[in-house]
Short mmCIF file of C-alpha atoms and ligand atoms in Angstrom, two decimals:
data_model
loop_
_atom_site.label_atom_id
_atom_site.label_comp_id
_atom_site.label_asym_id
_atom_site.label_seq_id
_atom_site.Cartn_x
_atom_site.Cartn_y
_atom_site.Cartn_z
CA MET A 1 50.24 89.00 38.23
CA THR A 2 46.82 87.92 36.89
CA ASN A 3 43.94 86.59 38.97
CA ALA A 4 41.30 83.91 38.75
CA ARG A 5 38.49 83.00 41.12
CA ILE A 6 37.06 79.52 40.70
CA THR A 7 33.94 78.23 42.42
CA LEU A 8 33.29 74.52 42.75
CA VAL A 9 30.05 73.40 44.39
CA ARG A 10 29.81 69.88 45.75
CA ASP A 11 26.36 69.15 44.36
CA PHE A 12 26.81 71.05 41.11
CA THR A 13 28.09 68.17 39.02
CA LEU A 14 27.94 67.16 35.38
CA GLY A 15 27.84 63.42 35.97
CA GLU A 16 30.32 60.59 36.28
CA VAL A 17 33.72 60.97 34.60
CA PRO A 18 33.49 58.81 31.45
CA ARG A 19 36.70 56.83 31.86
CA ARG A 20 36.78 56.24 28.12
CA LEU A 21 37.71 59.92 27.74
CA PHE A 22 41.28 58.85 28.36
CA GLY A 23 41.62 56.83 25.21
CA SER A 24 44.46 56.53 22.75
CA PHE A 25 44.99 55.31 19.20
CA VAL A 26 47.26 52.76 17.52
CA GLU A 27 47.28 52.98 13.73
CA HIS A 28 49.31 51.01 11.22
CA MET A 29 51.09 54.21 10.34
CA GLY A 30 54.78 55.06 10.41
CA ARG A 31 56.36 53.55 13.51
CA CYS A 32 53.36 53.36 15.84
CA VAL A 33 53.02 49.58 15.58
CA TYR A 34 56.35 48.47 14.08
CA THR A 35 59.29 49.58 16.28
CA GLY A 36 56.69 51.27 18.50
CA ILE A 37 54.61 48.78 20.50
CA PHE A 38 55.94 45.79 18.50
CA GLU A 39 59.57 45.06 17.66
CA PRO A 40 60.58 41.39 17.71
CA GLY A 41 64.29 41.15 18.41
CA HIS A 42 64.46 44.33 20.47
CA PRO A 43 66.31 43.67 23.74
CA GLU A 44 63.17 44.66 25.69
CA ALA A 45 60.74 42.64 23.56
CA ASP A 46 58.92 39.66 25.05
CA GLU A 47 58.46 36.36 23.20
CA LYS A 48 55.57 37.87 21.20
CA GLY A 49 57.63 40.87 20.12
CA PHE A 50 55.89 43.38 22.42
CA ARG A 51 58.33 45.99 23.70
CA GLN A 52 58.17 45.91 27.49
CA ASP A 53 59.85 49.31 27.86
CA VAL A 54 57.10 50.86 25.72
CA LEU A 55 54.41 48.85 27.50
CA LYS A 56 55.65 50.12 30.86
CA LEU A 57 55.28 53.71 29.66
CA VAL A 58 51.85 52.94 28.21
CA LYS A 59 50.72 51.66 31.61
CA GLU A 60 52.13 54.76 33.26
CA LEU A 61 50.29 56.94 30.73
CA GLY A 62 47.11 55.06 31.60
CA PRO A 63 44.91 55.00 28.46
CA THR A 64 41.63 53.21 29.11
CA VAL A 65 40.68 52.36 25.53
CA VAL A 66 42.75 52.15 22.34
CA ARG A 67 41.37 52.62 18.83
CA TYR A 68 42.81 50.32 16.12
CA PRO A 69 43.93 49.77 13.28
CA GLY A 70 43.28 53.24 11.78
CA GLY A 71 42.83 56.02 10.84
CA ASN A 72 43.22 56.44 7.12
CA PHE A 73 44.90 53.04 7.02
CA VAL A 74 41.67 51.18 7.82
CA SER A 75 39.91 52.47 4.71
CA GLY A 76 42.04 50.21 2.50
CA TYR A 77 42.66 47.37 4.97
CA ASN A 78 41.56 43.74 4.74
CA TRP A 79 41.29 42.49 8.31
CA GLU A 80 41.77 38.91 7.05
CA ASP A 81 45.35 39.81 6.02
CA GLY A 82 46.28 40.23 9.69
CA VAL A 83 45.10 36.84 11.02
CA GLY A 84 46.40 33.31 10.63
CA PRO A 85 49.99 32.04 10.43
CA VAL A 86 52.33 35.02 10.19
CA ASP A 87 54.45 33.50 7.41
CA LYS A 88 51.34 33.12 5.25
CA ARG A 89 50.13 36.69 5.67
CA PRO A 90 50.31 38.82 2.52
CA ARG A 91 52.49 41.88 2.14
CA ARG A 92 50.35 44.73 0.81
CA LEU A 93 50.66 48.27 -0.40
CA ASP A 94 49.02 50.73 1.97
CA GLY A 95 47.91 53.64 -0.19
CA ALA A 96 46.89 55.85 2.73
CA TRP A 97 50.47 56.28 3.95
CA HIS A 98 52.34 55.07 0.87
CA THR A 99 53.99 52.25 2.78
CA VAL A 100 54.35 48.48 2.59
CA GLU A 101 52.35 46.63 5.25
CA SER A 102 53.91 43.31 6.26
CA ASN A 103 50.86 42.23 8.31
CA ALA A 104 53.21 40.70 10.90
CA PHE A 105 50.98 42.44 13.45
CA GLY A 106 47.21 42.01 13.21
CA LEU A 107 44.07 41.50 15.21
CA HIS A 108 45.23 38.65 17.48
CA GLU A 109 48.46 40.49 18.28
CA PHE A 110 46.52 43.65 19.09
CA VAL A 111 44.13 41.74 21.36
CA ASP A 112 47.08 40.12 23.19
CA TRP A 113 48.84 43.46 23.53
CA SER A 114 45.65 45.16 24.80
CA ARG A 115 45.28 42.53 27.50
CA LEU A 116 48.82 43.21 28.67
CA ALA A 117 48.22 46.97 28.56
CA GLY A 118 44.89 46.61 30.37
CA THR A 119 43.08 48.64 27.71
CA GLU A 120 39.69 48.21 26.07
CA ILE A 121 39.66 47.71 22.29
CA MET A 122 37.92 50.14 19.94
CA GLU A 123 37.99 48.42 16.55
CA ALA A 124 37.42 50.25 13.29
CA VAL A 125 35.95 48.50 10.24
CA ASN A 126 36.80 49.35 6.65
CA LEU A 127 33.91 51.23 5.05
CA GLY A 128 36.22 52.77 2.43
CA THR A 129 37.01 49.93 0.02
CA ARG A 130 34.79 47.36 1.73
CA GLY A 131 31.36 47.31 3.28
CA VAL A 132 28.57 45.52 5.09
CA ASP A 133 29.86 41.99 4.53
CA ALA A 134 33.45 42.47 5.73
CA ALA A 135 32.19 44.45 8.73
CA ARG A 136 29.73 41.83 9.94
CA GLU A 137 32.25 39.05 9.29
CA LEU A 138 34.82 40.79 11.45
CA VAL A 139 32.28 41.00 14.28
CA GLU A 140 31.49 37.30 13.89
CA TYR A 141 35.19 36.37 13.83
CA SER A 142 35.84 38.48 16.93
CA ASN A 143 32.78 37.99 19.11
CA HIS A 144 30.92 34.81 18.21
CA PRO A 145 31.70 31.99 20.67
CA GLY A 146 32.09 29.18 18.11
CA GLY A 147 30.44 26.65 15.83
CA THR A 148 30.56 28.78 12.66
CA TYR A 149 33.20 29.02 9.97
CA LEU A 150 34.54 32.41 11.12
CA SER A 151 34.43 31.82 14.87
CA ASP A 152 36.08 28.43 14.41
CA LEU A 153 38.73 30.08 12.24
CA ARG A 154 39.50 32.39 15.18
CA LYS A 155 39.90 29.31 17.39
CA GLN A 156 42.12 27.68 14.82
CA ASN A 157 44.19 30.88 14.79
CA GLY A 158 44.83 30.56 18.50
CA SER A 159 41.98 32.21 20.38
CA ALA A 160 39.45 29.76 21.79
CA GLU A 161 37.63 32.54 23.61
CA PRO A 162 35.86 35.34 21.74
CA PHE A 163 37.57 38.74 21.85
CA ASP A 164 34.32 40.31 23.06
CA ILE A 165 34.99 43.69 21.43
CA LYS A 166 32.23 46.10 22.42
CA LEU A 167 33.21 49.34 20.72
CA TRP A 168 33.25 49.62 16.90
CA CYS A 169 33.95 52.53 14.56
CA LEU A 170 31.96 52.48 11.32
CA GLY A 171 34.89 53.56 9.15
CA ASN A 172 37.18 56.58 9.38
CA GLU A 173 36.99 60.17 8.07
CA LEU A 174 34.87 59.26 5.06
CA ASP A 175 33.91 62.94 4.74
CA GLY A 176 37.50 63.72 3.65
CA PRO A 177 38.53 63.74 -0.03
CA TRP A 178 41.91 62.26 1.07
CA GLN A 179 40.19 59.14 2.37
CA ILE A 180 40.25 55.94 0.31
CA GLY A 181 36.58 55.41 -0.50
CA HIS A 182 35.53 59.00 0.32
CA LYS A 183 31.76 59.32 0.28
CA THR A 184 28.99 61.88 0.28
CA ALA A 185 27.03 62.16 3.52
CA HIS A 186 24.06 60.34 1.91
CA GLU A 187 26.25 57.50 0.65
CA TYR A 188 27.98 57.13 4.00
CA GLY A 189 24.82 57.54 6.07
CA ARG A 190 23.13 54.66 4.27
CA LEU A 191 26.24 52.49 4.43
CA ALA A 192 26.72 53.15 8.16
CA GLN A 193 23.07 52.32 8.75
CA GLU A 194 23.25 49.01 6.89
CA ALA A 195 26.69 48.00 8.20
CA GLY A 196 25.63 48.85 11.75
CA LYS A 197 22.42 46.87 11.38
CA ALA A 198 24.23 43.80 10.03
CA MET A 199 26.95 44.00 12.70
CA ARG A 200 24.26 44.15 15.41
CA PHE A 201 22.49 41.14 13.89
CA VAL A 202 25.70 39.24 14.74
CA ASP A 203 26.22 40.78 18.18
CA PRO A 204 23.42 42.95 19.60
CA ASP A 205 25.58 44.14 22.49
CA ILE A 206 28.10 46.16 20.47
CA GLU A 207 28.32 49.96 20.55
CA LEU A 208 28.71 51.79 17.24
CA VAL A 209 30.41 55.06 16.33
CA ALA A 210 29.43 56.84 13.10
CA VAL A 211 31.99 58.94 11.24
CA GLY A 212 31.52 62.64 11.90
CA SER A 213 33.56 65.55 10.56
CA SER A 214 37.33 65.34 10.20
CA HIS A 215 37.55 68.83 11.66
CA SER A 216 35.24 71.74 12.32
CA SER A 217 36.40 73.68 9.26
CA MET A 218 35.41 70.94 6.80
CA PRO A 219 33.08 72.48 4.19
CA THR A 220 30.52 69.79 4.97
CA PHE A 221 30.70 70.21 8.77
CA GLY A 222 27.23 70.31 10.31
CA GLU A 223 25.41 69.09 7.25
CA TRP A 224 27.47 65.89 7.27
CA GLU A 225 26.42 64.97 10.82
CA HIS A 226 22.81 65.96 10.12
CA THR A 227 22.52 63.85 6.97
CA VAL A 228 24.41 60.85 8.33
CA LEU A 229 22.34 60.74 11.49
CA THR A 230 19.09 61.28 9.64
CA HIS A 231 19.84 57.90 8.04
CA ALA A 232 21.59 56.09 10.87
CA TYR A 233 20.32 57.58 14.16
CA ASP A 234 18.64 54.38 15.30
CA GLU A 235 21.67 52.23 14.51
CA VAL A 236 24.47 54.24 16.15
CA ASP A 237 25.41 55.22 19.69
CA TYR A 238 28.03 57.89 19.00
CA VAL A 239 29.14 60.27 16.31
CA SER A 240 32.85 60.93 15.97
CA LEU A 241 34.82 64.20 15.94
CA HIS A 242 38.47 64.69 14.93
CA ALA A 243 40.64 67.77 15.50
CA TYR A 244 44.34 68.56 15.35
CA TYR A 245 45.83 71.88 16.35
CA GLN A 246 49.14 73.64 15.83
CA GLU A 247 50.81 76.98 16.50
CA ASP A 248 50.42 79.01 13.29
CA ASP A 249 53.06 81.57 12.36
CA GLY A 250 54.11 82.28 15.93
CA ASP A 251 50.56 83.13 17.04
CA VAL A 252 51.05 81.47 20.41
CA LYS A 253 48.16 83.32 22.06
CA SER A 254 45.64 81.78 19.67
CA PHE A 255 47.35 78.40 19.91
CA LEU A 256 47.06 78.45 23.70
CA ALA A 257 43.35 79.19 23.27
CA THR A 258 42.54 76.29 20.92
CA ALA A 259 40.35 74.62 23.52
CA VAL A 260 37.87 77.37 22.60
CA ASP A 261 37.64 75.77 19.17
CA MET A 262 37.23 72.34 20.72
CA ASP A 263 34.40 73.72 22.91
CA TYR A 264 32.74 75.20 19.82
CA PHE A 265 33.14 71.97 17.84
CA ILE A 266 31.68 69.80 20.62
CA GLU A 267 28.78 72.13 21.35
CA SER A 268 27.92 72.43 17.63
CA VAL A 269 27.87 68.65 17.19
CA VAL A 270 25.71 68.23 20.30
CA SER A 271 23.22 70.74 18.82
CA THR A 272 23.16 68.96 15.45
CA VAL A 273 22.73 65.53 17.02
CA ASP A 274 19.90 66.78 19.20
CA ALA A 275 18.19 68.49 16.26
CA VAL A 276 18.11 65.14 14.43
CA ARG A 277 16.82 63.51 17.60
CA ALA A 278 13.95 66.01 17.79
CA ALA A 279 13.11 65.91 14.07
CA GLY A 280 13.14 62.12 14.05
CA LYS A 281 11.22 61.86 17.34
CA HIS A 282 13.88 59.55 18.72
CA SER A 283 13.94 58.92 22.44
CA LYS A 284 17.54 57.76 22.81
CA HIS A 285 20.51 60.13 22.91
CA VAL A 286 23.44 59.78 20.52
CA ASN A 287 26.63 60.86 22.28
CA LEU A 288 30.03 62.03 21.03
CA SER A 289 33.27 60.15 20.45
CA PHE A 290 36.19 62.56 19.99
CA ASP A 291 38.26 59.72 18.64
CA GLU A 292 41.20 61.65 17.21
CA TRP A 293 42.59 64.78 18.82
CA ASN A 294 46.00 66.23 19.51
CA VAL A 295 48.57 68.85 18.61
CA TRP A 296 49.94 68.05 15.14
CA TYR A 297 52.25 70.29 13.12
CA GLN A 298 50.70 69.57 9.73
CA ARG A 299 52.53 72.45 8.08
CA GLY A 300 55.45 70.15 7.28
CA LEU A 301 53.39 67.58 5.39
CA ASP A 302 55.41 68.01 2.21
CA THR A 303 58.85 67.56 3.69
CA ASP A 304 60.95 64.44 3.43
CA ASP A 305 59.69 62.47 6.37
CA GLN A 306 56.04 63.25 5.87
CA PRO A 307 53.41 60.76 4.74
CA HIS A 308 52.41 61.98 1.34
CA ASN A 309 55.96 62.28 0.10
CA VAL A 310 56.05 59.51 -2.47
CA SER A 311 59.50 60.30 -3.84
CA LYS A 312 61.12 57.85 -1.44
CA GLY A 313 59.19 54.95 -2.89
CA TRP A 314 57.36 52.28 -0.94
CA ARG A 315 58.92 51.85 2.50
CA GLU A 316 58.13 49.74 5.55
CA HIS A 317 57.27 51.62 8.75
CA PRO A 318 59.11 54.84 7.79
CA ARG A 319 59.34 57.75 10.21
CA LEU A 320 56.09 59.65 9.70
CA ILE A 321 54.95 62.73 11.60
CA GLU A 322 57.13 62.11 14.64
CA ASP A 323 56.47 65.54 16.13
CA ALA A 324 58.69 66.56 19.05
CA TYR A 325 56.42 68.28 21.55
CA ASN A 326 57.40 71.33 23.56
CA VAL A 327 56.17 73.00 26.75
CA THR A 328 53.47 75.02 24.96
CA ASP A 329 52.14 71.88 23.27
CA ALA A 330 51.81 70.16 26.65
CA ILE A 331 49.84 73.09 28.06
CA VAL A 332 47.53 73.06 25.04
CA VAL A 333 47.02 69.30 25.46
CA GLY A 334 46.09 69.96 29.12
CA THR A 335 43.47 72.51 28.05
CA LEU A 336 42.08 70.16 25.36
CA LEU A 337 41.66 67.49 28.03
CA ASN A 338 39.92 70.12 30.17
CA SER A 339 37.52 70.84 27.32
CA LEU A 340 36.73 67.13 26.92
CA LEU A 341 36.14 66.70 30.65
CA ARG A 342 33.96 69.81 30.85
CA HIS A 343 31.76 68.21 28.17
CA GLY A 344 31.75 64.78 29.77
CA ASP A 345 27.95 64.76 29.89
CA ARG A 346 27.98 64.23 26.10
CA VAL A 347 31.53 63.34 25.09
CA LYS A 348 31.81 59.76 26.30
CA ILE A 349 34.88 58.59 24.39
CA ALA A 350 38.04 60.43 23.35
CA ASN A 351 41.28 59.16 21.85
CA GLN A 352 44.48 61.10 21.75
CA ALA A 353 46.15 60.35 18.43
CA GLN A 354 48.41 58.45 18.49
CA LEU A 355 50.10 56.37 21.20
CA VAL A 356 53.72 55.82 20.15
CA ASN A 357 56.02 57.74 17.75
CA VAL A 358 53.31 59.08 15.42
CA ILE A 359 52.24 62.43 16.98
CA ALA A 360 52.52 60.63 20.29
CA PRO A 361 53.17 61.07 24.00
CA ILE A 362 55.61 58.15 23.89
CA ARG A 363 58.64 57.90 21.61
CA SER A 364 60.82 54.89 20.91
CA GLU A 365 63.84 54.17 18.76
CA GLU A 366 64.40 50.99 16.80
CA ASN A 367 66.80 48.89 18.85
CA GLY A 368 67.01 51.84 21.22
CA PRO A 369 65.25 53.42 24.20
CA ALA A 370 61.72 54.69 24.81
CA TRP A 371 60.84 57.96 26.52
CA ARG A 372 58.06 60.37 27.48
CA GLN A 373 57.30 63.52 25.49
CA SER A 374 56.07 66.70 27.21
CA ILE A 375 52.43 65.95 26.33
CA PHE A 376 52.66 62.68 28.25
CA TRP A 377 52.15 64.44 31.59
CA PRO A 378 48.74 66.15 31.42
CA PHE A 379 47.29 62.96 29.94
CA ALA A 380 48.90 60.68 32.52
CA ARG A 381 47.81 62.77 35.49
CA MET A 382 44.27 63.31 34.26
CA ALA A 383 43.85 59.63 33.38
CA GLU A 384 45.01 58.78 36.88
CA LEU A 385 43.16 61.37 38.94
CA ALA A 386 39.99 62.41 37.05
CA ARG A 387 37.58 60.03 38.73
CA GLY A 388 34.12 60.19 40.29
CA GLN A 389 31.99 63.21 39.47
CA ILE A 390 32.84 66.06 37.09
CA LEU A 391 32.41 69.33 39.01
CA ARG A 392 31.06 72.28 37.02
CA ALA A 393 33.58 75.05 37.54
CA SER A 394 32.47 78.64 37.57
CA VAL A 395 35.52 80.65 36.49
CA ASP A 396 36.06 84.39 36.82
CA SER A 397 39.48 84.87 35.25
CA ASP A 398 41.44 87.80 33.89
CA LYS A 399 41.45 87.67 30.11
CA TYR A 400 43.89 88.13 27.27
CA GLU A 401 43.25 88.96 23.66
CA SER A 402 43.88 86.37 20.95
CA ALA A 403 43.72 86.95 17.19
CA LYS A 404 41.56 83.90 16.43
CA PHE A 405 39.31 83.65 19.47
CA GLY A 406 39.01 87.18 20.87
CA ASP A 407 39.12 87.52 24.67
CA VAL A 408 40.13 84.29 26.38
CA ASP A 409 40.40 83.33 30.07
CA VAL A 410 44.02 83.31 31.19
CA VAL A 411 43.29 80.46 33.57
CA ASP A 412 41.62 77.31 32.21
CA VAL A 413 40.32 74.61 34.52
CA SER A 414 38.44 71.35 34.94
CA ALA A 415 37.73 69.56 38.20
CA THR A 416 36.50 66.26 39.57
CA TRP A 417 35.35 64.93 42.93
CA ASP A 418 35.98 61.32 43.81
CA GLU A 419 33.74 60.61 46.78
CA ASP A 420 35.21 57.12 47.20
CA ASN A 421 38.67 58.38 48.02
CA GLY A 422 37.49 61.78 49.32
CA ARG A 423 39.48 63.94 46.93
CA VAL A 424 38.89 66.89 44.67
CA ALA A 425 41.28 67.19 41.72
CA LEU A 426 41.84 70.37 39.71
CA PHE A 427 43.54 70.44 36.32
CA VAL A 428 44.54 73.98 35.57
CA ALA A 429 46.54 75.92 32.98
CA ASN A 430 47.99 79.40 33.11
CA ARG A 431 48.00 80.60 29.49
CA GLY A 432 49.71 83.83 30.44
CA LEU A 433 53.05 84.05 28.66
CA ASP A 434 54.74 86.39 31.11
CA GLU A 435 52.70 86.68 34.27
CA SER A 436 52.06 84.28 37.08
CA ALA A 437 48.43 83.77 38.12
CA ASP A 438 46.96 83.89 41.60
CA VAL A 439 44.17 81.33 41.83
CA ASP A 440 41.56 81.41 44.58
CA VAL A 441 39.23 78.39 44.68
CA SER A 442 36.04 78.18 46.72
CA LEU A 443 35.26 74.54 47.53
CA SER A 444 31.62 75.08 48.44
CA GLY A 445 30.06 72.17 50.32
CA PHE A 446 33.48 70.71 51.17
CA VAL A 447 35.95 71.11 53.98
CA GLY A 448 39.43 70.89 52.55
CA GLY A 449 42.20 68.90 54.19
CA ARG A 450 45.67 67.77 53.15
CA VAL A 451 47.00 68.62 49.69
CA SER A 452 47.72 65.16 48.34
CA ARG A 453 49.18 66.24 44.99
CA ALA A 454 50.51 69.54 43.65
CA GLU A 455 52.60 69.33 40.51
CA VAL A 456 53.38 71.73 37.71
CA LEU A 457 54.71 71.45 34.16
CA GLY A 458 56.32 74.64 32.92
CA VAL A 459 59.39 76.01 31.22
CA PRO A 460 62.46 74.22 32.65
CA ASN A 461 65.18 76.35 34.24
CA GLY A 462 67.48 77.88 31.67
CA LYS A 463 65.24 76.82 28.76
CA ASP A 464 62.39 78.39 26.84
CA ARG A 465 58.86 77.30 25.92
CA PHE A 466 60.22 75.39 22.91
CA ALA A 467 62.07 72.88 25.12
CA THR A 468 61.36 69.29 24.08
CA ASN A 469 62.26 65.77 25.22
CA THR A 470 64.37 64.17 22.54
CA LEU A 471 66.75 61.23 22.37
CA GLU A 472 69.60 63.71 22.62
CA SER A 473 68.19 66.05 25.29
CA GLY A 474 66.62 63.42 27.54
CA GLU A 475 63.43 64.16 29.48
CA GLN A 476 63.94 67.80 30.35
CA VAL A 477 60.24 68.75 30.29
CA GLY A 478 58.24 67.11 33.06
CA LEU A 479 56.46 67.65 36.33
CA SER A 480 57.90 69.27 39.42
CA PRO A 481 56.31 70.04 42.80
CA LEU A 482 54.12 73.15 42.98
CA ALA A 483 54.95 74.88 46.26
CA GLY A 484 52.72 77.19 48.28
CA VAL A 485 49.33 75.51 47.86
CA THR A 486 47.23 76.37 50.93
CA VAL A 487 43.87 75.10 52.12
CA THR A 488 41.91 76.97 54.76
CA GLY A 489 38.46 75.52 55.42
CA SER A 490 36.72 75.66 52.04
CA ARG A 491 39.30 77.88 50.42
CA LEU A 492 42.15 76.66 48.27
CA ARG A 493 44.81 79.09 47.08
CA PHE A 494 47.89 78.78 44.90
CA THR A 495 50.01 80.70 42.44
CA LEU A 496 50.76 79.34 38.99
CA PRO A 497 53.97 80.38 37.26
CA ALA A 498 53.62 81.96 33.80
CA LEU A 499 52.84 79.45 31.04
CA CYS A 500 52.23 76.20 32.86
CA TRP A 501 49.86 73.30 33.41
CA ALA A 502 49.29 72.00 36.93
CA VAL A 503 47.39 69.38 38.88
CA ILE A 504 46.25 69.94 42.44
CA GLU A 505 44.50 67.28 44.46
CA VAL A 506 43.05 67.95 47.89
CA GLU A 507 41.51 65.65 50.47
CA VAL A 508 37.96 66.79 51.27
CA THR A 509 35.05 65.92 53.53
CA ARG A 510 31.47 67.06 53.18
CA ALA A 511 30.85 70.40 54.92
O1 AHR B 601 46.27 60.28 13.14
C1 AHR B 601 46.75 60.50 11.85
C2 AHR B 601 45.66 60.56 10.80
O2 AHR B 601 44.90 61.71 10.98
C3 AHR B 601 44.64 59.44 10.81
O3 AHR B 601 45.04 58.33 10.10
C4 AHR B 601 43.46 60.07 10.14
O4 AHR B 601 42.25 59.51 10.55
C5 AHR B 601 43.60 61.54 10.46
O5 AHR B 601 43.44 62.33 9.33
#
């Protein structure tokens, strides 16, 4: 048995939970759009082709904002191809994923789908093959009320009202040599500055995200952010971060500790951003948008069903990176969400990549069913319950040794206090592979009451940590009740089984 003591203090908060932390991502990649959210002719599709079975799971997952249309895809995309009569839209080669894009789904379809899903739109512009002009025109088409060529074209294409898109990404991963239109930091910094300026001339109320590093081990990491922001600090509101993690060579202890890397990445970018702020004598703060993150087994990128395999020729919506997630992956996802929430004073947007089929919490089959992967659950519960104030948690946990990150806390936690509904929620992982963990929480400044939620995701009976939810297996990894949670005054106690993620929500009053 390992032990952890956690102290939460009512007035020791980090600020309001940024609800945009629970974002997701829909890219024209593989089967995320086609046969994912959109499949005309599917028995569950509505008259617009939106799969209602998938939509139901999306609503249950609860993303607040969805980034679109890429990803690497956007760096070669003409937004004009995706508007207007569907039968007139051009079929194009998408070099990023070596696929044929039919353009049957485009901006209007995404706006309609987002309204049904109840999600905010985060639209990315192409700063790979295109530039200032296409970016500002897309803002005019989307947000200008009418009376100009582009806004009237939107009306003619079926939307009398502007889309009113607030959140815009100034390109995608342009620091990466794999990106179409890859740029140096100077080239991109100037382009982001000018594109941002021109987009704001059209709509001054938009919020802009500059491309940051594609991961923290990029050779240009640090310098990229510094140079880009030195050019574009005044024009942008956020700088982006992307990170994908996987279990390497059976090193599960390091994999379970990857939130340490996310902490490092976030804190390094905050320092860089603030250094530019000081050097440039800027008064405003630029915040962080962690707009791609997840577990992704990139080791298999050269196998048959992987994106850069060109031997199969040009295909339409092939199966690409449809990772099947196991119990360990779900626990890691829970700890990554904890890291994001613990940095919610500066990370204001985050998007799990992606939403359906492509490294996704939701899977669907063409002409077949849709289901939840293991990683669905930490996201769904945190999106539902992390509301109100982020509580700073002081954690005194037993540690374990990991090859990549040294000594790591066995128990990982984040917590929130929603004064409106009088509840404290704890999101907690036991990274211990073999031992259960006794957790003792001091709720200082609160008097605890009823336990309104206590659920745990762990290894299902008779299975191991590699259990997944597949079409064949059904949903065998999910949540079950966590028994034995006790509240006495300001003290909350529970025991976590080995290797699990759990959510505990308690009714509280002020002490
Ligand atoms: O999410 C999959 C891909 O990962 C995105 O297209 C790209 O931005 C990142 O490299």
